[in-house]
PDB file of C-alpha atoms and ligand atoms in Angstrom:
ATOM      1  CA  UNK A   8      -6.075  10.558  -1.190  1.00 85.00           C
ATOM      2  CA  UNK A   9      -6.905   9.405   2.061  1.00 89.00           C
ATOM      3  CA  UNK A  10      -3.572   9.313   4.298  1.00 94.00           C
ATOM      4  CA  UNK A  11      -1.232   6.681   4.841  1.00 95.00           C
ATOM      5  CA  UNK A  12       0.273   7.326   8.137  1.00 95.00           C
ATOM      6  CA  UNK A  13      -1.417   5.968  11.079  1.00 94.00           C
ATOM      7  CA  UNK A  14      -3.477   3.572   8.834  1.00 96.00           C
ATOM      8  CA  UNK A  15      -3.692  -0.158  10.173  1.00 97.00           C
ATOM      9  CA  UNK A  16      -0.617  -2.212   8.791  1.00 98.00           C
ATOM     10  CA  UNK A  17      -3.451  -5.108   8.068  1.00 98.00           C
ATOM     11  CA  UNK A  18      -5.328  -2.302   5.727  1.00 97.00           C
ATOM     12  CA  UNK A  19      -2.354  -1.288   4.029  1.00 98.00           C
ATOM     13  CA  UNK A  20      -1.313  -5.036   3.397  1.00 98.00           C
ATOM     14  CA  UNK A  21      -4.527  -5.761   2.154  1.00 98.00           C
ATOM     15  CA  UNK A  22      -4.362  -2.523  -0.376  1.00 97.00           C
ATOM     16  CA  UNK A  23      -1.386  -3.220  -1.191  1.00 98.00           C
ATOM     17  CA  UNK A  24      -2.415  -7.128  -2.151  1.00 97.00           C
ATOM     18  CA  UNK A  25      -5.640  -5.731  -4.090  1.00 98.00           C
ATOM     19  CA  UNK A  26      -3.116  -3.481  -6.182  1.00 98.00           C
ATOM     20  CA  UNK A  27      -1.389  -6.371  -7.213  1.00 97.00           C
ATOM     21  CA  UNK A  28      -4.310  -8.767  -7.882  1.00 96.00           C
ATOM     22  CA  UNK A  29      -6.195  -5.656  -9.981  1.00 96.00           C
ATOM     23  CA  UNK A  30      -8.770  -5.479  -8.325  1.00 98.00           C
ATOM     24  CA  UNK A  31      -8.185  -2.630  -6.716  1.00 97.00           C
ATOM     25  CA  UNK A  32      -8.718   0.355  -9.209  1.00 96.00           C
ATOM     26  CA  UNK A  33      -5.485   2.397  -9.899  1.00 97.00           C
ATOM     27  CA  UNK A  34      -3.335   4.364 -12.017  1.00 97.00           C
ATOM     28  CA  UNK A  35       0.099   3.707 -10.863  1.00 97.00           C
ATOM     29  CA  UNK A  36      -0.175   1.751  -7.556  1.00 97.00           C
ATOM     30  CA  UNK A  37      -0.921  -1.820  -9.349  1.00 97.00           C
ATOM     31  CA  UNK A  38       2.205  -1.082 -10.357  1.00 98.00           C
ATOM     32  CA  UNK A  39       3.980   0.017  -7.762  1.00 98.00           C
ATOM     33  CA  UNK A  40       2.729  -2.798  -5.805  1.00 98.00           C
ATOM     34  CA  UNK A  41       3.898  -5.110  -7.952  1.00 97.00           C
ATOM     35  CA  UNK A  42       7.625  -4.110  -7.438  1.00 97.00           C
ATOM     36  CA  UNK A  43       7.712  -5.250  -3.273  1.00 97.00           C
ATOM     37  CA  UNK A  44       7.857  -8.377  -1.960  1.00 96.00           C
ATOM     38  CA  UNK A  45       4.847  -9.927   0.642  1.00 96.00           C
ATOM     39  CA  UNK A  46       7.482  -9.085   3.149  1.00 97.00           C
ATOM     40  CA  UNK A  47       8.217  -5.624   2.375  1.00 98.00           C
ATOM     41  CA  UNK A  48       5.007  -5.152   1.771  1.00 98.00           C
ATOM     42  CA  UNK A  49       4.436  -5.675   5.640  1.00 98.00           C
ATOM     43  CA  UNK A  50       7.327  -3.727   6.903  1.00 98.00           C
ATOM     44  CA  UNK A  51       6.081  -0.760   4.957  1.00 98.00           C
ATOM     45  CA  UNK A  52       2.835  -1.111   6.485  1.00 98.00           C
ATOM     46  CA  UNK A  53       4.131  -1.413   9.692  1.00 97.00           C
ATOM     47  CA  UNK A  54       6.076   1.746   9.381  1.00 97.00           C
ATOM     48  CA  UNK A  55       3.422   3.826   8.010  1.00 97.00           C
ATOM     49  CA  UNK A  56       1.100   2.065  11.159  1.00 97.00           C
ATOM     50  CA  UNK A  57       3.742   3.666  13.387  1.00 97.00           C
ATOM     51  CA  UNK A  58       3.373   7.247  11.727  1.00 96.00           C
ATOM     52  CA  UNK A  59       0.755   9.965  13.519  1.00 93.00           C
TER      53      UNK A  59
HETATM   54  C1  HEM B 102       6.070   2.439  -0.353  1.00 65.06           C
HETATM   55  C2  HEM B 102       5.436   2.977  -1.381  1.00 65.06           C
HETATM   56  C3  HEM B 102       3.943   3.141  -1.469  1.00 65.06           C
HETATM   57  C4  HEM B 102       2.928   2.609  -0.703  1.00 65.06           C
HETATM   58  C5  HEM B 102       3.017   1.671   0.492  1.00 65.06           C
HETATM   59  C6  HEM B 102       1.673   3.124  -1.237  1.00 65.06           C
HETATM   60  C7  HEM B 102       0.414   2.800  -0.744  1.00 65.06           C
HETATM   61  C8  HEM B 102      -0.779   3.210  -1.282  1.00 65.06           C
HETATM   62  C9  HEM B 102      -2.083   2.808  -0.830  1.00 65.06           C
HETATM   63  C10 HEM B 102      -2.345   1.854   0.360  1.00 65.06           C
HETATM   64  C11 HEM B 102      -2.990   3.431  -1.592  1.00 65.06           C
HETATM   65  C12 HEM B 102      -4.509   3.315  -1.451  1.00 65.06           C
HETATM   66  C13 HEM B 102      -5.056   4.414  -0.547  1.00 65.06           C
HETATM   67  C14 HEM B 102      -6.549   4.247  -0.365  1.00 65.06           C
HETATM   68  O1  HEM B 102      -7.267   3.947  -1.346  1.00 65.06           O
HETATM   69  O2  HEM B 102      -7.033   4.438   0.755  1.00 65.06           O
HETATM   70  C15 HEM B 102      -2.272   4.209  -2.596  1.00 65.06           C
HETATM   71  C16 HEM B 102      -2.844   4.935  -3.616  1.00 65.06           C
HETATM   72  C17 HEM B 102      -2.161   5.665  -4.547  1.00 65.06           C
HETATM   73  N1  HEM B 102      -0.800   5.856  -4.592  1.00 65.06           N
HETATM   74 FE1  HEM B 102       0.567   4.864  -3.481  1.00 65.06          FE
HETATM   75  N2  HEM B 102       1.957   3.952  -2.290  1.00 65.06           N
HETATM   76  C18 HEM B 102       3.322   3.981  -2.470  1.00 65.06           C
HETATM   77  C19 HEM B 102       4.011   4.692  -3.429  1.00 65.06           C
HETATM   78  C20 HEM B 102       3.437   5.528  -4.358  1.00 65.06           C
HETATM   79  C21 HEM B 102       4.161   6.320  -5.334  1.00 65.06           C
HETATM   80  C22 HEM B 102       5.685   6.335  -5.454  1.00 65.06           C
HETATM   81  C23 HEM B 102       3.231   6.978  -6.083  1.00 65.06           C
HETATM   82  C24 HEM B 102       3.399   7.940  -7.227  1.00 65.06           C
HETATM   83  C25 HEM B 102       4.450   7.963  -8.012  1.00 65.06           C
HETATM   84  C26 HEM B 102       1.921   6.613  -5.579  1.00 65.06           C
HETATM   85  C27 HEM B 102       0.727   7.081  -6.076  1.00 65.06           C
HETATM   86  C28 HEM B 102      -0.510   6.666  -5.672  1.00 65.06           C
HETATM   87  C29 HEM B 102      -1.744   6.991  -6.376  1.00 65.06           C
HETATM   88  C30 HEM B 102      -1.850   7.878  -7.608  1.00 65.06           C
HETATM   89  C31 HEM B 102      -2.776   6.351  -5.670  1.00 65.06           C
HETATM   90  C32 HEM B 102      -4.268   6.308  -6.043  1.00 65.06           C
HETATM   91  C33 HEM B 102      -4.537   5.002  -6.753  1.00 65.06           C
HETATM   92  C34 HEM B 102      -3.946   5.014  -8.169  1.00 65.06           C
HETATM   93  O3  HEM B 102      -4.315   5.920  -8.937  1.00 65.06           O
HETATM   94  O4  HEM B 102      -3.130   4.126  -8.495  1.00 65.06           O
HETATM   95  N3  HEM B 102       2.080   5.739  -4.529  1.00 65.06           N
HETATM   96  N4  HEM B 102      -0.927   4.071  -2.379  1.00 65.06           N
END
């Protein structure tokens, strides 16, 4: 898997968003996805943004 960290929030939002719509192919993220709010969805992405 590519990594997370240092990813743009705006690409990890709209992952995240394609997880939960299915149509983003996955195993376990669609559900994962499912489980955070649009909200914490962005904060996530904004801390993994942060990471190097
Ligand atoms: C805050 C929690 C998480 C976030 C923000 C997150 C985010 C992501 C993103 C953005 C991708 C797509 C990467 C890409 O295609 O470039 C991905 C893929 C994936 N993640 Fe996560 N993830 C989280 C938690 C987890 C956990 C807890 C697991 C395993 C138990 C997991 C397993 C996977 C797997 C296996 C994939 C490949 C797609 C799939 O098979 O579903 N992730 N994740």
């Amino acid at each position: 898997m590519p990594p997370l960290a240092g990813r743009s929030a705006a690409d990890i939002v709209r992952l995240m968003a394609a997880f939960r719509g299915g149509t983003q192919p996955a195993t376990v993220m669609d559900r994962i996805a499912k489980g955070f709010s649009e909200a914490e969805t962005e904060a996530i992405a904004a801390w993994y943004a942060g990471q190097k």
